[in-house]
Structures are given as structure tokens and as C-alpha cells.
Short mmCIF file of C-alpha atoms in Angstrom, two decimals:
data_model
loop_
_atom_site.label_atom_id
_atom_site.label_comp_id
_atom_site.label_asym_id
_atom_site.label_seq_id
_atom_site.Cartn_x
_atom_site.Cartn_y
_atom_site.Cartn_z
CA MET A 218 0.00 0.00 0.00
CA GLN A 219 1.42 3.32 -1.09
CA LEU A 220 0.02 6.75 -0.22
CA ASP A 221 0.78 9.91 -2.18
CA ILE A 222 -0.27 12.97 -0.23
CA TRP A 223 -0.37 16.55 -1.44
CA LYS A 224 -2.07 19.84 -0.64
CA LYS A 225 -4.30 21.92 -2.83
CA GLY A 226 -5.28 25.11 -1.00
CA ASN A 227 -6.96 24.04 2.22
CA THR A 228 -7.66 20.57 0.83
CA LEU A 229 -5.55 17.48 1.41
CA VAL A 230 -5.49 15.06 -1.52
CA VAL A 231 -4.52 11.46 -0.72
CA ALA A 232 -3.95 8.92 -3.49
CA LEU A 233 -4.30 5.35 -2.17
CA LYS A 234 -2.36 2.86 -4.27
CA GLY A 235 -2.60 -0.90 -3.79
CA GLU A 236 -4.96 -2.89 -1.58
CA LEU A 237 -6.76 -1.54 1.47
CA ASP A 238 -7.56 -4.34 3.92
CA HIS A 239 -7.16 -4.96 7.66
CA HIS A 240 -3.42 -5.46 7.20
CA THR A 241 -2.84 -2.10 5.49
CA ALA A 242 -5.58 -0.15 7.32
CA ALA A 243 -3.60 0.92 10.40
CA GLY A 244 -0.71 2.46 8.46
CA CYS A 245 -3.07 4.15 6.07
CA ARG A 246 -5.13 5.63 8.89
CA GLU A 247 -2.08 6.92 10.71
CA ARG A 248 -0.55 8.61 7.66
CA ILE A 249 -3.79 10.33 6.66
CA ASP A 250 -4.46 11.48 10.22
CA ASN A 251 -0.95 12.92 10.54
CA ALA A 252 -1.33 14.76 7.23
CA LEU A 253 -4.73 16.13 8.31
CA LEU A 254 -2.96 17.84 11.21
CA ARG A 255 -0.96 20.06 8.84
CA PRO A 256 -1.86 23.71 9.41
CA GLY A 257 -4.65 25.10 7.26
CA ILE A 258 -6.07 21.74 6.16
CA ARG A 259 -9.83 21.61 6.17
CA ASN A 260 -11.04 19.21 3.49
CA LEU A 261 -10.02 15.76 2.29
CA ILE A 262 -10.15 14.20 -1.19
CA LEU A 263 -9.34 10.53 -1.65
CA ASP A 264 -7.97 9.67 -5.09
CA LEU A 265 -8.85 5.98 -5.55
CA SER A 266 -7.71 5.61 -9.18
CA GLU A 267 -4.99 3.13 -8.18
CA LEU A 268 -6.81 1.39 -5.35
CA ALA A 269 -7.20 -2.14 -6.70
CA PHE A 270 -8.98 -3.72 -3.74
CA MET A 271 -10.89 -2.70 -0.65
CA ASP A 272 -12.91 -4.64 1.92
CA SER A 273 -14.89 -3.61 5.00
CA SER A 274 -11.68 -2.63 6.80
CA GLY A 275 -11.36 0.08 4.16
CA ILE A 276 -14.92 1.20 4.83
CA GLY A 277 -13.86 1.64 8.47
CA VAL A 278 -10.85 3.74 7.44
CA ILE A 279 -12.92 5.97 5.14
CA LEU A 280 -15.76 6.45 7.65
CA GLY A 281 -13.27 7.22 10.41
CA ARG A 282 -11.60 9.94 8.31
CA TYR A 283 -15.03 11.27 7.33
CA ARG A 284 -15.85 11.68 11.01
CA THR A 285 -12.54 13.43 11.73
CA VAL A 286 -12.88 15.85 8.81
CA THR A 287 -16.55 16.73 9.32
CA ARG A 288 -16.10 17.14 13.08
CA ARG A 289 -13.66 19.93 12.27
CA GLY A 290 -16.12 21.52 9.86
CA GLY A 291 -14.44 20.21 6.70
CA LYS A 292 -15.74 18.29 3.68
CA MET A 293 -14.71 15.04 2.11
CA ALA A 294 -14.94 13.63 -1.41
CA ALA A 295 -13.60 10.66 -3.37
CA MET A 296 -12.56 10.50 -7.01
CA HIS A 297 -11.67 8.05 -9.78
CA ILE A 298 -13.08 4.95 -8.03
CA GLN A 299 -12.41 1.67 -9.84
CA PRO A 300 -15.49 -0.50 -10.54
CA GLU A 301 -14.45 -3.21 -8.05
CA VAL A 302 -14.02 -0.73 -5.22
CA MET A 303 -17.16 1.16 -6.29
CA ARG A 304 -19.31 -1.90 -5.58
CA ILE A 305 -18.34 -2.09 -1.90
CA PHE A 306 -18.35 1.71 -1.62
CA ARG A 307 -21.94 1.69 -2.83
CA MET A 308 -22.96 -1.37 -0.80
CA ALA A 309 -21.76 0.30 2.41
CA GLY A 310 -23.78 3.42 1.60
CA LEU A 311 -20.68 5.61 1.41
CA GLU A 312 -21.92 7.13 -1.84
CA GLY A 313 -24.72 8.80 0.10
CA ILE A 314 -22.37 10.74 2.37
CA ILE A 315 -19.16 11.14 0.37
CA PRO A 316 -19.58 12.67 -3.09
CA VAL A 317 -17.78 10.86 -5.90
CA CYS A 318 -16.13 13.42 -8.17
CA GLY A 319 -14.44 13.49 -11.55
CA GLY A 320 -11.35 15.30 -10.27
CA THR A 321 -9.95 17.64 -7.63
CA ASP A 322 -11.37 20.78 -9.24
CA ASP A 323 -14.78 19.17 -9.38
CA ALA A 324 -14.53 18.18 -5.69
CA ILE A 325 -13.39 21.62 -4.61
CA ARG A 326 -16.31 23.18 -6.51
CA ILE A 327 -18.67 20.88 -4.58
CA PHE A 328 -17.02 21.87 -1.28
CA GLU A 329 -17.47 25.56 -2.14
CA ARG A 330 -21.08 25.11 -3.18
CA GLU A 331 -21.89 23.21 0.02
CA ARG A 332 -20.18 25.87 2.09
CA MET A 333 -22.29 28.60 0.49
CA ALA A 334 -25.54 26.67 0.87
CA MET B 144 -29.04 -15.54 5.93
CA LYS B 145 -29.32 -17.85 2.93
CA LYS B 146 -28.68 -21.38 4.20
CA ILE B 147 -26.54 -23.57 2.00
CA GLY B 148 -27.25 -27.09 3.20
CA PRO B 149 -25.25 -30.10 2.08
CA LEU B 150 -24.00 -30.28 -1.52
CA ASP B 151 -24.57 -33.88 -2.69
CA GLU B 152 -22.50 -33.80 -5.83
CA GLN B 153 -18.85 -34.77 -5.92
CA PRO B 154 -16.68 -31.71 -6.35
CA LEU B 155 -14.85 -31.29 -9.66
CA ASN B 156 -11.80 -30.14 -7.75
CA GLU B 157 -10.84 -29.37 -4.19
CA MET B 158 -7.99 -27.71 -2.34
CA ALA B 159 -7.08 -26.79 1.23
CA VAL B 160 -4.52 -24.40 2.64
CA GLU B 161 -3.59 -23.64 6.21
CA PHE B 162 -1.74 -20.50 7.16
CA ALA B 163 -0.76 -18.47 10.22
CA ALA B 164 -3.29 -16.00 11.58
CA ASP B 165 -1.13 -13.13 10.40
CA SER B 166 -2.76 -10.14 8.72
CA ARG B 167 -0.36 -10.40 5.79
CA ASN B 168 -2.12 -13.65 4.90
CA GLU B 169 -5.39 -11.82 4.18
CA ALA B 170 -3.97 -10.88 0.78
CA PHE B 171 -2.48 -14.36 0.38
CA ALA B 172 -5.86 -16.05 0.97
CA ARG B 173 -7.59 -13.72 -1.52
CA VAL B 174 -5.07 -14.48 -4.23
CA VAL B 175 -5.22 -18.25 -3.64
CA ALA B 176 -9.04 -18.41 -3.63
CA ALA B 177 -9.26 -16.28 -6.78
CA ALA B 178 -6.65 -18.39 -8.57
CA PHE B 179 -8.57 -21.56 -7.76
CA ALA B 180 -11.92 -19.99 -8.74
CA SER B 181 -10.50 -19.14 -12.15
CA GLN B 182 -10.92 -22.80 -13.15
CA LEU B 183 -14.68 -22.11 -13.40
CA ASP B 184 -14.06 -19.25 -15.84
CA PRO B 185 -15.57 -16.52 -13.65
CA THR B 186 -16.34 -12.95 -14.68
CA LEU B 187 -14.19 -10.16 -13.20
CA GLU B 188 -17.11 -9.27 -10.97
CA GLU B 189 -17.50 -12.81 -9.63
CA LEU B 190 -13.76 -12.98 -8.93
CA SER B 191 -13.92 -9.68 -7.12
CA ASP B 192 -16.82 -10.94 -4.97
CA VAL B 193 -14.85 -14.06 -4.01
CA ARG B 194 -11.76 -12.02 -3.13
CA THR B 195 -13.74 -9.62 -0.98
CA ALA B 196 -15.71 -12.32 0.88
CA VAL B 197 -12.55 -14.36 1.57
CA SER B 198 -10.82 -11.24 2.85
CA GLU B 199 -13.66 -10.59 5.30
CA ALA B 200 -13.80 -14.15 6.60
CA VAL B 201 -10.01 -14.43 7.06
CA THR B 202 -9.86 -11.00 8.73
CA ASN B 203 -12.59 -12.07 11.16
CA ALA B 204 -10.66 -15.23 12.03
CA ILE B 205 -7.50 -13.21 12.70
CA ILE B 206 -8.88 -10.32 14.69
CA HIS B 207 -11.91 -11.87 16.38
CA GLY B 208 -11.14 -15.59 16.47
CA TYR B 209 -7.56 -15.24 17.61
CA LYS B 210 -7.61 -11.65 18.90
CA ASP B 211 -4.28 -11.14 17.16
CA VAL B 212 -2.56 -13.98 19.04
CA SER B 213 -1.01 -16.79 17.04
CA GLY B 214 -3.11 -19.55 15.53
CA LYS B 215 -3.91 -21.20 12.23
CA VAL B 216 -6.57 -20.37 9.69
CA ARG B 217 -7.71 -23.08 7.30
CA MET B 218 -9.35 -22.47 3.95
CA VAL B 219 -10.98 -25.24 1.93
CA CYS B 220 -12.31 -24.52 -1.57
CA ARG B 221 -14.38 -26.90 -3.66
CA LEU B 222 -15.48 -26.42 -7.23
CA TYR B 223 -18.73 -27.89 -8.56
CA PRO B 224 -20.28 -27.31 -11.98
CA GLY B 225 -21.21 -23.62 -11.87
CA LEU B 226 -20.54 -23.29 -8.15
CA MET B 227 -17.70 -22.59 -5.74
CA GLU B 228 -17.81 -23.50 -2.07
CA ILE B 229 -15.41 -21.90 0.40
CA GLU B 230 -14.93 -22.85 4.04
CA ILE B 231 -12.78 -20.72 6.31
CA SER B 232 -12.22 -21.98 9.82
CA ASP B 233 -10.29 -21.09 12.92
CA GLN B 234 -9.81 -22.67 16.31
CA GLY B 235 -10.10 -19.39 18.13
CA ILE B 236 -12.42 -18.11 20.84
CA GLY B 237 -15.62 -18.63 18.84
CA ILE B 238 -18.70 -16.42 18.74
CA VAL B 239 -21.19 -16.58 21.62
CA ASP B 240 -24.08 -15.02 19.70
CA VAL B 241 -23.74 -15.63 15.94
CA GLU B 242 -26.98 -13.85 15.12
CA GLN B 243 -25.83 -10.70 16.90
CA ALA B 244 -22.39 -10.87 15.28
CA MET B 245 -24.03 -10.98 11.86
CA GLN B 246 -26.10 -7.84 12.37
CA PRO B 247 -25.01 -5.03 10.04
CA LEU B 248 -22.81 -2.50 11.86
CA TYR B 249 -22.34 -4.78 14.89
CA THR B 250 -18.74 -4.80 16.03
CA SER B 251 -17.21 -6.28 19.16
CA THR B 252 -14.24 -3.94 18.77
CA PRO B 253 -15.51 -0.36 18.25
CA GLU B 254 -12.16 0.96 19.52
CA LEU B 255 -10.47 -0.49 16.42
CA GLU B 256 -12.65 1.56 14.07
CA ARG B 257 -14.07 -1.57 12.52
CA SER B 258 -17.05 -0.93 10.28
CA GLY B 259 -19.03 -3.96 11.49
CA MET B 260 -19.80 -4.79 7.86
CA GLY B 261 -17.82 -8.01 7.44
CA PHE B 262 -20.70 -10.50 7.48
CA THR B 263 -22.92 -8.08 5.54
CA VAL B 264 -20.29 -7.93 2.80
CA MET B 265 -20.03 -11.74 2.71
CA GLU B 266 -23.83 -12.03 2.48
CA SER B 267 -24.12 -9.41 -0.25
CA PHE B 268 -21.29 -10.63 -2.44
CA MET B 269 -21.87 -14.38 -2.12
CA ASP B 270 -24.93 -16.54 -2.84
CA GLY B 271 -25.04 -18.34 0.48
CA LEU B 272 -23.48 -18.01 3.91
CA GLU B 273 -23.49 -20.23 6.99
CA VAL B 274 -21.67 -19.59 10.23
CA GLU B 275 -21.11 -22.24 12.85
CA SER B 276 -19.33 -21.39 16.04
CA VAL B 277 -18.61 -23.01 19.37
CA PRO B 278 -17.33 -20.68 22.09
CA GLY B 279 -13.86 -21.79 23.10
CA GLN B 280 -13.46 -24.05 20.07
CA GLY B 281 -13.66 -21.93 16.97
CA THR B 282 -15.71 -20.80 14.01
CA ILE B 283 -16.43 -22.13 10.54
CA VAL B 284 -17.69 -19.79 7.84
CA ARG B 285 -19.08 -21.53 4.78
CA MET B 286 -19.94 -19.64 1.62
CA ILE B 287 -21.03 -20.48 -1.89
CA LYS B 288 -20.81 -18.46 -5.07
CA HIS B 289 -22.54 -19.24 -8.37
CA ILE B 290 -20.00 -19.09 -11.19
CA PRO B 291 -21.85 -20.20 -14.32
CA GLY B 292 -18.73 -19.75 -16.49
CA GLY B 293 -18.44 -19.64 -20.24
CA SER B 294 -19.48 -16.00 -20.34
#
């Protein structure tokens, strides 16, 4: 499991590469949480274009980050979800709470619109 | 829960593996089960369902059955015409209340940020699921998946 993490304004973008299961969950959680502590970070976008596999441990990781981000008044989105991962994402009802976007600009537009609303 | 019941037919093929209850073996078990399933010529979606369900069952054995102490997990796979059967067993602490454990969102370890969706995922992605458990002796999870093949 590899994580690429970068900043775009007040949004943290995390690209998850590889397989997210119970074995890789702890490291993934820790790295995202540390990055979320960087000054000025408010929102989180998960880039799942290279996430080849995810099970319910991954749902736990995503929901946990969702709670952290929204508790601090931020927003969260996901983008480029592969069909395999999309099925469990949908099954777990994540689609209803985390918007699935076409790219970072798209996600940031959604964050802005929600903030104005 | 969709009961499976006994399968009368002789399997076309069968395999068993036993491995340490080590979280690295979650990926190992997924790969092995998917490789064996490929003999039935599954679709990508069916393979993905098998991988995900196996991952959930093996993860349960490791974190709930053995509570992260050492032990062995056994996986038996049988192929029938158009059908795969998978049994994943541990000799861990067992489950006192199987029905409760299978409730969506139920987790015995909320402090670990578990989603409580493991059995729900197995039920959704497979075509049958049975769980037998004896406290103090262990748990057997049995699943079947229809793989018509030739598609």
C-alpha cells in the first residue's frame, strides 16, 4: 500500500495505491491522520484511481476519516473509483455521504457550493 | 441468511490451505481463492466478490477468532459445476451469539474503528453463507458463489 499525499489550498489530496484491507488499514489511517494535522487543512479528497482492492476494513478507514474531517467543519470527497471498489463503496452506503467526483477541481467546486448553501 | 445445506455432488476439484493467523495472509488467501476460482471461468465481478468475501472471513478469524494472538486459519475450496464453495475456519475463541455478530454494523471492537460490515459484505457478495461457532473451540464460515462460467 502506497500513499501519495499533497495539498491543494486548504484541501488534502490522498492517493491510495494498492490494496486496502485490515493489514494495510492501520498504516493508512495513521498517515492520513498525521497529514490532516498540517496547518490550514480543512477538506479531504481521496484519489482511488490506483486502489485495486478494498474490503470492510477500508470502509472503516474511510468512515473514520469522514468523522474526523466533518467534526472539524471540513468536507470530504472521493474521485476516480475503480469498478471493483465502487461496488463495496456503494454497498456500504458511502456514496450517500461522500460525493464521488471526476477530479480535484470538481470536488473543490462541490465543497465551495456546500459551504455557500 | 441464505442457508446452504449439504452439496450432494462430488466436487470437480478441491484444495485446502492452512496458514498463520497473520494479517499479511489476508492478501495471500484472496489471491489463492481467486486463482482456484479461475478454473470455473468466472467474470471479473465474480472474482472480485470471491476475493472480498474471503478477505472478510479471514480477517474475522484473525482479529476476532484469535484476537491477534497466534493460531492457524484453514481455507478449503471446492469447485462444482457452476458453483464454488469456500470454508474458512479457525480454532479461536468462537462467537457466543452468531446472530448478533451478523447484524449489520455490529462490532465487538468499536475501539479499532471496525465498520461492522464483514458478514454483511459476505452475504451481499456471495450466494449463500453459513456460520457455525462453538465458544472456546472456533468458528467455521461456509460460503457459496454461483459461477456459471463460459461467459
